[in-house]
Short mmCIF file of C-alpha atoms and ligand atoms in Angstrom, two decimals:
data_model
loop_
_atom_site.label_atom_id
_atom_site.label_comp_id
_atom_site.label_asym_id
_atom_site.label_seq_id
_atom_site.Cartn_x
_atom_site.Cartn_y
_atom_site.Cartn_z
CA MET A 4 -10.40 -52.10 208.06
CA LYS A 5 -13.89 -51.70 206.23
CA ILE A 6 -16.18 -50.40 208.63
CA LEU A 7 -19.74 -49.54 208.78
CA VAL A 8 -20.37 -46.48 211.15
CA THR A 9 -24.27 -45.56 211.67
CA GLY A 10 -25.16 -42.15 212.92
CA THR A 11 -22.68 -40.52 211.02
CA ALA A 12 -24.68 -37.20 210.61
CA GLY A 13 -24.68 -37.30 214.47
CA PHE A 14 -22.38 -35.60 216.93
CA ILE A 15 -20.32 -38.79 218.17
CA GLY A 16 -20.75 -40.65 214.62
CA TYR A 17 -19.21 -37.30 212.90
CA HIS A 18 -16.01 -37.40 215.11
CA LEU A 19 -15.75 -41.15 214.91
CA VAL A 20 -15.65 -41.10 211.29
CA LYS A 21 -12.79 -38.16 211.04
CA ASN A 22 -10.83 -40.23 213.34
CA LEU A 23 -11.14 -43.70 211.36
CA LEU A 24 -10.57 -41.91 208.10
CA ASP A 25 -7.40 -40.11 209.18
CA ARG A 26 -5.89 -43.13 210.37
CA GLY A 27 -6.56 -45.05 206.95
CA ASP A 28 -9.70 -47.28 207.42
CA THR A 29 -12.55 -47.62 204.81
CA VAL A 30 -15.53 -46.30 206.17
CA VAL A 31 -19.44 -46.51 205.11
CA GLY A 32 -21.44 -44.04 207.05
CA ILE A 33 -25.40 -44.37 207.23
CA ASP A 34 -27.72 -42.06 208.89
CA CYS A 35 -31.59 -41.29 208.14
CA ILE A 36 -30.80 -37.58 209.00
CA ASN A 37 -33.75 -37.41 211.28
CA ASP A 38 -35.06 -33.87 212.31
CA TYR A 39 -34.59 -34.50 216.12
CA TYR A 40 -32.68 -31.41 216.03
CA ASP A 41 -31.52 -28.64 213.51
CA VAL A 42 -30.85 -30.76 210.34
CA LYS A 43 -28.49 -28.05 209.10
CA LEU A 44 -26.04 -28.84 211.75
CA LYS A 45 -26.15 -32.56 210.54
CA HIS A 46 -25.93 -31.44 207.01
CA ALA A 47 -22.55 -29.19 208.00
CA ARG A 48 -20.74 -32.24 209.81
CA LEU A 49 -21.72 -34.39 206.60
CA GLU A 50 -20.31 -31.39 204.25
CA ASP A 51 -17.28 -31.13 206.65
CA THR A 52 -16.14 -34.72 205.95
CA GLY A 53 -16.69 -34.13 202.09
CA ILE A 54 -20.25 -35.26 201.73
CA ARG A 55 -22.08 -33.21 199.54
CA VAL A 56 -25.73 -32.89 200.58
CA ALA A 57 -27.16 -31.27 197.65
CA GLY A 58 -28.81 -33.81 195.33
CA MET A 59 -28.28 -36.70 197.88
CA GLU A 60 -30.79 -39.51 197.48
CA TYR A 61 -32.38 -42.05 199.75
CA GLY A 62 -30.26 -45.27 199.52
CA LYS A 63 -27.68 -43.91 197.00
CA PRO A 64 -23.97 -43.81 198.23
CA VAL A 65 -22.20 -40.26 198.03
CA TYR A 66 -18.53 -40.45 197.77
CA SER A 67 -16.72 -37.91 199.85
CA HIS A 68 -14.65 -35.24 197.83
CA SER A 69 -12.33 -34.94 200.80
CA TYR A 70 -11.60 -38.42 201.98
CA PRO A 71 -11.39 -41.22 198.95
CA ASN A 72 -11.96 -43.78 201.72
CA TYR A 73 -15.61 -42.44 202.76
CA THR A 74 -18.70 -43.12 201.46
CA PHE A 75 -22.20 -42.17 202.64
CA ILE A 76 -25.67 -43.36 202.44
CA LYS A 77 -28.92 -41.76 203.51
CA LEU A 78 -30.53 -44.82 204.98
CA ASP A 79 -32.69 -45.74 208.05
CA ILE A 80 -31.47 -48.82 210.05
CA LEU A 81 -35.25 -49.65 210.39
CA ASP A 82 -35.22 -50.23 206.40
CA LYS A 83 -34.09 -54.02 206.62
CA GLU A 84 -34.09 -54.30 202.92
CA GLN A 85 -31.61 -51.36 202.12
CA LEU A 86 -29.52 -52.34 205.27
CA GLU A 87 -28.91 -55.90 203.96
CA LEU A 88 -28.16 -54.53 200.65
CA CYS A 89 -25.50 -52.13 202.00
CA PHE A 90 -24.14 -55.11 204.14
CA LYS A 91 -24.01 -57.47 201.03
CA THR A 92 -22.47 -54.71 198.69
CA TYR A 93 -19.46 -53.62 201.32
CA GLN A 94 -18.66 -56.89 203.30
CA PHE A 95 -17.57 -54.97 206.33
CA ASP A 96 -15.12 -56.11 208.98
CA ALA A 97 -16.68 -54.45 211.77
CA VAL A 98 -19.68 -52.41 212.51
CA CYS A 99 -20.06 -49.66 214.85
CA ASN A 100 -23.85 -48.75 215.69
CA LEU A 101 -24.32 -45.16 216.97
CA ALA A 102 -27.74 -44.43 215.35
CA ALA A 103 -30.39 -44.25 217.70
CA GLN A 104 -33.14 -41.94 219.22
CA ALA A 105 -30.96 -40.12 221.71
CA GLY A 106 -32.26 -37.89 224.51
CA VAL A 107 -33.94 -38.98 227.89
CA ARG A 108 -36.68 -35.97 228.40
CA TYR A 109 -37.68 -36.78 224.49
CA SER A 110 -38.49 -40.34 225.37
CA LEU A 111 -41.06 -39.25 228.02
CA THR A 112 -43.28 -37.54 225.06
CA ASN A 113 -42.04 -39.67 222.21
CA PRO A 114 -41.82 -43.07 223.31
CA GLU A 115 -42.66 -44.93 219.89
CA VAL A 116 -39.44 -43.63 217.95
CA TYR A 117 -37.15 -45.31 220.53
CA ILE A 118 -38.91 -48.63 220.13
CA ASP A 119 -38.46 -48.02 216.34
CA SER A 120 -34.86 -46.91 215.92
CA ASN A 121 -33.10 -48.29 219.38
CA ILE A 122 -35.03 -51.84 219.42
CA LYS A 123 -36.10 -52.56 215.82
CA GLY A 124 -33.44 -50.59 214.23
CA PHE A 125 -30.75 -52.48 216.30
CA LEU A 126 -32.35 -55.81 215.69
CA ASN A 127 -31.86 -55.40 212.09
CA ILE A 128 -28.24 -54.38 212.70
CA LEU A 129 -27.95 -57.63 214.93
CA GLU A 130 -29.52 -59.87 212.27
CA CYS A 131 -26.99 -58.21 209.52
CA CYS A 132 -23.94 -58.81 211.75
CA ARG A 133 -25.03 -62.52 212.24
CA HIS A 134 -25.83 -63.18 208.65
CA PHE A 135 -22.92 -61.48 207.26
CA LYS A 136 -20.65 -62.67 209.70
CA ILE A 137 -19.22 -59.31 210.76
CA LYS A 138 -16.17 -60.05 213.00
CA HIS A 139 -17.17 -57.46 215.57
CA LEU A 140 -20.04 -55.12 216.47
CA ALA A 141 -19.51 -52.11 218.79
CA TYR A 142 -22.52 -50.21 219.74
CA ALA A 143 -23.60 -47.25 221.91
CA SER A 144 -24.99 -47.78 225.35
CA SER A 145 -25.47 -45.25 227.77
CA SER A 146 -24.80 -44.19 231.37
CA SER A 147 -28.54 -43.80 231.66
CA VAL A 148 -28.89 -47.84 232.26
CA TYR A 149 -27.68 -47.11 235.76
CA GLY A 150 -31.06 -45.55 236.57
CA LEU A 151 -31.59 -45.84 240.26
CA ASN A 152 -28.43 -47.31 240.94
CA LYS A 153 -26.54 -45.32 243.55
CA ASN A 154 -23.32 -47.30 243.86
CA MET A 155 -20.96 -44.62 242.83
CA PRO A 156 -18.88 -45.04 240.75
CA PHE A 157 -20.95 -46.75 238.32
CA ASN A 158 -19.30 -50.18 237.60
CA GLU A 159 -20.42 -52.33 234.84
CA HIS A 160 -19.66 -55.50 236.92
CA ASN A 161 -22.77 -54.30 239.16
CA ILE A 162 -26.46 -54.96 238.08
CA ALA A 163 -28.28 -52.20 236.37
CA ASP A 164 -31.70 -53.27 236.10
CA HIS A 165 -33.80 -50.21 237.35
CA PRO A 166 -33.79 -47.75 234.37
CA VAL A 167 -35.85 -44.60 234.75
CA SER A 168 -36.67 -43.63 231.11
CA LEU A 169 -37.77 -45.44 228.18
CA TYR A 170 -34.33 -44.32 226.55
CA ALA A 171 -32.47 -45.82 229.28
CA ALA A 172 -34.90 -48.99 228.99
CA SER A 173 -33.96 -49.18 225.07
CA LYS A 174 -30.29 -48.76 225.67
CA LYS A 175 -30.41 -51.65 228.39
CA ALA A 176 -32.45 -53.82 225.96
CA ASN A 177 -29.79 -53.48 223.19
CA GLU A 178 -27.30 -54.97 225.97
CA MET A 179 -29.50 -57.98 226.47
CA MET A 180 -30.27 -58.18 222.79
CA ALA A 181 -26.52 -58.55 222.05
CA HIS A 182 -25.92 -60.87 224.49
CA THR A 183 -28.29 -63.13 222.83
CA TYR A 184 -26.79 -62.90 219.61
CA SER A 185 -23.32 -63.32 220.95
CA HIS A 186 -24.45 -66.51 222.68
CA LEU A 187 -26.45 -68.05 219.73
CA PHE A 188 -24.83 -66.96 216.64
CA ASN A 189 -21.39 -66.17 218.23
CA VAL A 190 -21.81 -62.70 216.98
CA ARG A 191 -18.81 -60.69 218.82
CA THR A 192 -20.19 -57.53 220.66
CA THR A 193 -19.21 -54.93 222.85
CA GLY A 194 -21.69 -52.06 224.31
CA LEU A 195 -20.39 -48.98 225.05
CA ARG A 196 -22.00 -47.10 228.10
CA PHE A 197 -20.90 -43.35 227.27
CA PHE A 198 -21.10 -40.73 229.90
CA THR A 199 -22.68 -37.51 229.16
CA VAL A 200 -20.53 -36.41 225.97
CA TYR A 201 -19.88 -32.81 224.91
CA GLY A 202 -17.44 -30.91 222.64
CA PRO A 203 -17.30 -29.19 219.16
CA TRP A 204 -20.38 -30.08 216.81
CA GLY A 205 -22.17 -31.07 219.81
CA ARG A 206 -25.92 -31.75 220.15
CA PRO A 207 -28.28 -28.61 220.30
CA ASP A 208 -30.49 -30.55 222.97
CA MET A 209 -27.67 -31.06 225.61
CA ALA A 210 -26.82 -28.64 228.39
CA LEU A 211 -23.35 -27.30 227.16
CA PHE A 212 -24.98 -26.07 223.72
CA ILE A 213 -28.04 -24.69 225.34
CA PHE A 214 -26.24 -22.99 228.21
CA THR A 215 -23.61 -21.31 225.72
CA LYS A 216 -26.41 -20.63 222.94
CA ASN A 217 -28.55 -18.61 225.88
CA MET A 218 -25.70 -16.85 227.57
CA LEU A 219 -24.34 -15.38 224.27
CA GLU A 220 -28.08 -14.38 223.16
CA GLY A 221 -28.48 -12.83 226.78
CA LYS A 222 -31.13 -15.29 227.71
CA PRO A 223 -31.56 -17.18 231.07
CA ILE A 224 -30.43 -20.63 231.36
CA GLU A 225 -32.44 -23.47 233.23
CA VAL A 226 -30.37 -25.31 235.59
CA PHE A 227 -32.43 -28.53 236.83
CA ASN A 228 -32.14 -30.10 240.42
CA ASN A 229 -31.03 -26.39 241.30
CA GLY A 230 -27.48 -27.07 239.81
CA ASN A 231 -27.05 -29.91 242.11
CA MET A 232 -26.74 -32.84 239.57
CA LEU A 233 -23.47 -34.24 239.25
CA ARG A 234 -22.38 -35.42 235.50
CA ASP A 235 -19.30 -37.06 234.25
CA PHE A 236 -18.76 -34.87 231.40
CA THR A 237 -17.02 -36.88 228.93
CA TYR A 238 -14.92 -34.98 226.18
CA VAL A 239 -16.00 -36.63 222.64
CA ASP A 240 -12.55 -37.06 221.61
CA ASP A 241 -11.99 -39.22 224.57
CA ILE A 242 -15.07 -40.99 223.82
CA VAL A 243 -14.03 -41.67 220.12
CA GLU A 244 -10.42 -42.81 221.25
CA GLY A 245 -12.32 -45.35 223.54
CA ILE A 246 -14.23 -46.89 220.53
CA VAL A 247 -11.40 -46.92 218.43
CA HIS A 248 -9.62 -49.05 220.90
CA VAL A 249 -12.76 -51.40 221.12
CA ILE A 250 -12.90 -51.62 217.44
CA ASP A 251 -9.41 -52.85 217.30
CA ASN A 252 -10.13 -55.43 220.05
CA PRO A 253 -13.11 -57.36 219.54
CA ALA A 254 -14.78 -58.92 222.48
CA GLU A 255 -13.76 -62.46 223.34
CA PRO A 256 -15.61 -64.89 225.89
CA ASN A 257 -14.44 -64.57 229.36
CA PRO A 258 -13.05 -68.11 230.28
CA ASN A 259 -13.47 -67.39 234.00
CA TRP A 260 -17.15 -66.34 233.72
CA ASP A 261 -19.03 -68.06 236.49
CA ALA A 262 -22.75 -68.84 235.80
CA GLN A 263 -23.34 -69.25 239.68
CA ASN A 264 -22.14 -65.74 240.05
CA PRO A 265 -22.53 -64.02 236.82
CA ASP A 266 -20.80 -61.08 235.67
CA PRO A 267 -22.92 -58.62 233.89
CA ALA A 268 -20.07 -57.15 231.78
CA THR A 269 -18.98 -60.17 230.22
CA SER A 270 -19.89 -63.57 229.35
CA LYS A 271 -18.85 -67.13 228.33
CA ALA A 272 -20.07 -65.72 225.12
CA PRO A 273 -18.16 -62.94 222.97
CA PHE A 274 -19.83 -60.33 224.69
CA ARG A 275 -18.77 -57.31 226.89
CA ILE A 276 -19.84 -53.78 228.35
CA PHE A 277 -17.51 -51.12 228.88
CA ASN A 278 -18.22 -47.62 230.38
CA ILE A 279 -16.43 -44.95 228.91
CA GLY A 280 -16.69 -41.51 231.11
CA ARG A 281 -13.88 -39.51 232.67
CA GLY A 282 -14.77 -40.76 235.97
CA ALA A 283 -14.31 -37.11 237.41
CA PRO A 284 -18.08 -35.72 238.00
CA ILE A 285 -18.88 -32.00 238.68
CA SER A 286 -21.89 -30.18 239.54
CA LEU A 287 -23.88 -28.63 236.91
CA LEU A 288 -23.42 -25.28 238.77
CA GLY A 289 -19.83 -25.84 238.60
CA PHE A 290 -20.30 -26.67 234.70
CA VAL A 291 -21.86 -23.38 234.36
CA GLU A 292 -19.28 -21.49 236.27
CA GLU A 293 -16.57 -23.09 234.05
CA ILE A 294 -18.48 -21.56 230.97
CA GLU A 295 -18.95 -18.45 232.49
CA SER A 296 -15.40 -18.11 233.28
CA GLN A 297 -14.27 -18.85 229.67
CA MET A 298 -16.83 -16.87 228.04
CA HIS A 299 -16.56 -13.88 230.41
CA ILE A 300 -20.50 -13.87 230.86
CA THR A 301 -22.45 -14.27 234.02
CA ALA A 302 -25.27 -16.58 233.09
CA LYS A 303 -28.87 -15.59 234.36
CA LYS A 304 -29.94 -19.08 235.76
CA ILE A 305 -33.24 -20.10 236.70
CA LEU A 306 -33.03 -22.82 239.22
CA LEU A 307 -35.36 -25.61 238.73
CA PRO A 308 -36.27 -28.99 240.44
CA MET A 309 -34.98 -32.35 239.07
CA GLN A 310 -36.89 -33.35 235.54
CA GLU A 311 -38.84 -36.70 235.39
CA GLY A 312 -36.20 -39.38 233.82
CA ASP A 313 -33.19 -37.69 234.92
CA VAL A 314 -30.72 -39.18 237.44
CA ALA A 315 -29.13 -37.10 239.66
CA GLU A 316 -25.51 -38.33 239.77
CA THR A 317 -23.46 -40.19 237.16
CA CYS A 318 -19.52 -41.09 237.60
CA ALA A 319 -18.03 -43.82 235.56
CA ASP A 320 -15.72 -46.45 236.74
CA VAL A 321 -13.48 -46.97 233.94
CA SER A 322 -10.91 -49.66 235.45
CA HIS A 323 -12.77 -52.29 233.39
CA LEU A 324 -11.92 -50.46 229.88
CA ASP A 325 -8.47 -49.54 231.21
CA ASP A 326 -7.60 -52.98 232.32
CA ALA A 327 -8.50 -54.57 229.21
CA LEU A 328 -7.39 -52.30 226.60
CA ASN A 329 -5.14 -49.86 228.51
CA TYR A 330 -7.22 -46.69 227.87
CA LYS A 331 -9.15 -44.15 229.97
CA PRO A 332 -10.30 -40.83 228.95
CA LYS A 333 -7.93 -37.83 229.98
CA THR A 334 -9.48 -34.27 228.88
CA SER A 335 -10.18 -32.13 231.65
CA VAL A 336 -13.38 -30.16 231.40
CA HIS A 337 -11.73 -26.91 231.21
CA ASP A 338 -9.80 -27.73 228.21
CA GLY A 339 -12.97 -29.43 226.94
CA VAL A 340 -15.40 -26.47 227.41
CA ALA A 341 -12.58 -24.29 225.69
CA LYS A 342 -12.67 -26.13 222.56
CA PHE A 343 -16.44 -26.15 222.35
CA THR A 344 -17.24 -22.65 222.91
CA ALA A 345 -14.23 -21.96 220.46
CA TRP A 346 -15.95 -24.12 217.90
CA TYR A 347 -19.27 -22.62 218.89
CA LYS A 348 -18.54 -18.86 218.18
CA GLU A 349 -16.74 -19.77 214.96
CA PHE A 350 -19.46 -22.16 213.60
CA TYR A 351 -22.14 -19.82 214.53
CA ASN A 352 -20.24 -16.66 213.59
CA VAL A 353 -20.55 -14.85 217.14
CA LYS A 354 -18.88 -11.55 217.30
CA TYR A 355 -18.62 -9.34 220.25
CA GLU A 356 -20.72 -6.98 218.39
CA ASP A 357 -23.61 -9.44 217.67
CA LEU A 358 -23.74 -10.34 221.34
CA ALA A 359 -27.22 -9.51 222.74
CA PRO A 360 -26.93 -6.16 224.83
CA VAL A 361 -28.04 -8.12 227.93
CA ALA A 362 -25.08 -10.82 227.34
CA ILE A 363 -22.56 -7.68 227.07
CA GLY A 364 -24.19 -5.99 229.92
CA VAL A 365 -23.17 -8.78 232.26
CA LEU A 366 -19.93 -9.63 230.62
CA THR A 367 -17.57 -9.87 233.74
CA HIS A 368 -14.57 -8.45 232.18
N1 NAD B 401 -24.07 -37.85 223.23
C1 NAD B 401 -24.25 -38.10 224.48
O1 NAD B 401 -24.04 -37.58 225.70
C2 NAD B 401 -24.55 -39.67 224.67
C3 NAD B 401 -24.45 -40.29 226.04
C4 NAD B 401 -24.74 -41.67 226.05
C5 NAD B 401 -25.09 -42.44 224.86
N2 NAD B 401 -25.15 -41.76 223.43
C6 NAD B 401 -25.44 -42.67 222.40
O2 NAD B 401 -24.40 -42.32 221.58
C7 NAD B 401 -24.90 -42.55 220.05
C8 NAD B 401 -24.66 -41.06 219.39
O3 NAD B 401 -24.92 -40.24 220.40
P1 NAD B 401 -24.94 -38.72 219.62
O4 NAD B 401 -25.02 -37.65 220.66
O5 NAD B 401 -24.02 -38.77 218.43
O6 NAD B 401 -26.42 -38.37 219.15
P2 NAD B 401 -26.99 -37.76 217.70
O7 NAD B 401 -28.62 -37.80 217.80
O8 NAD B 401 -26.18 -36.50 217.17
O9 NAD B 401 -26.55 -38.87 216.56
C9 NAD B 401 -27.55 -39.85 216.34
C10 NAD B 401 -27.77 -40.22 214.87
O10 NAD B 401 -28.34 -41.35 214.58
C11 NAD B 401 -29.35 -40.93 213.54
N3 NAD B 401 -30.54 -41.90 213.53
C12 NAD B 401 -31.35 -41.90 214.61
N4 NAD B 401 -32.27 -42.82 214.13
C13 NAD B 401 -32.15 -43.34 213.00
C14 NAD B 401 -32.27 -44.44 212.02
N5 NAD B 401 -33.44 -45.18 212.63
N6 NAD B 401 -31.60 -44.95 211.23
C15 NAD B 401 -30.60 -44.29 210.91
N7 NAD B 401 -30.04 -43.00 211.34
C16 NAD B 401 -30.58 -43.03 212.40
C17 NAD B 401 -29.80 -39.50 213.70
O11 NAD B 401 -30.15 -38.95 212.48
C18 NAD B 401 -28.56 -38.93 214.25
O12 NAD B 401 -27.92 -38.32 213.24
C19 NAD B 401 -26.67 -42.45 220.52
O13 NAD B 401 -26.82 -44.03 220.25
C20 NAD B 401 -26.78 -42.33 221.69
O14 NAD B 401 -27.93 -42.71 222.37
C21 NAD B 401 -24.78 -40.41 223.61
#
């Protein structure tokens, strides 16, 4: 297949691209490479897929020197003209939209960028899918759409209409926009509600990265909701495998969809929503303990109250995905954290002698 993946300088996009390239798909990746977090990490991800960052120009394709089937274009999905040119040039079979302004907390202080990238940018993707007759659009939604919902585990067939951050609202809006395009223009769409994704090459604004970094540097870690937050941490390879299953199986209309009792996860239009999560939440303190035991460092914890915009608990019911595509995540937190910490130490070249004296002082063995 020829697939457009957006957000490929990002964490999940980088992993998805590698998976698709390894199995022989032709991939065009786009990303505006924004500076929400360290751009050097985004560049390193691109370099790792053979994309030379030096000399890169906006809108100009860069061909991978390690994957003949990979082309990257620095491009903003808000840029309708360039986006249309990209769709026209490559005639994709499928599109996976991961480009977005991520992060719940950032949306409390920078709401505009969520409307720009996540709403206007997503509209441009939908318009291109419509006009260039794309066979299937898969796109990132988020577990955060469940908001105030406390009906555990979170199930896509339940209504999720009470978001508690603009980030969540933008993801929920994406699902509604996608349904409209599925209904009006027969664009097949699948929205994927990812649950707290972690793993190698992960995002520096997320818990595992911050905890690991601070612990190695001997700095304290801030643990919100006194560590009582329950999170359904999901390993990135499992997320990617789920996305690939979805890309291979485009959405179909649900022939049993009942307008008197409407299922939010399907439709009479070719539209569907899937959770992708492990379905086995652990407490934030339990997660910290896992990192501590693997790195042999006891963290200095600052226990803090819950932050605005956060939800106390997430847990995915993945039966919809499992029933439809026979897939569910499997990686344990133990294995996933081990892979992350190994990557972190190698990538940042952390050696025992470089460890902050405080960190060495609290080594447990
Ligand atoms: N990581 C998670 O735990 C998680 C959970 C739920 C949902 N998601 C969603 O999954 C997707 C990927 O997340 P991620 O963790 O890889 O985040 P990420 O920030 O690492 O990747 C997103 C990429 O999109 C790019 N981008 C942002 N705005 C853009 C624009 N206007 N045009 C082009 N590129 C743009 C960014 O530069 C970034 O490289 C996002 O949509 C995110 O909201 C992630």
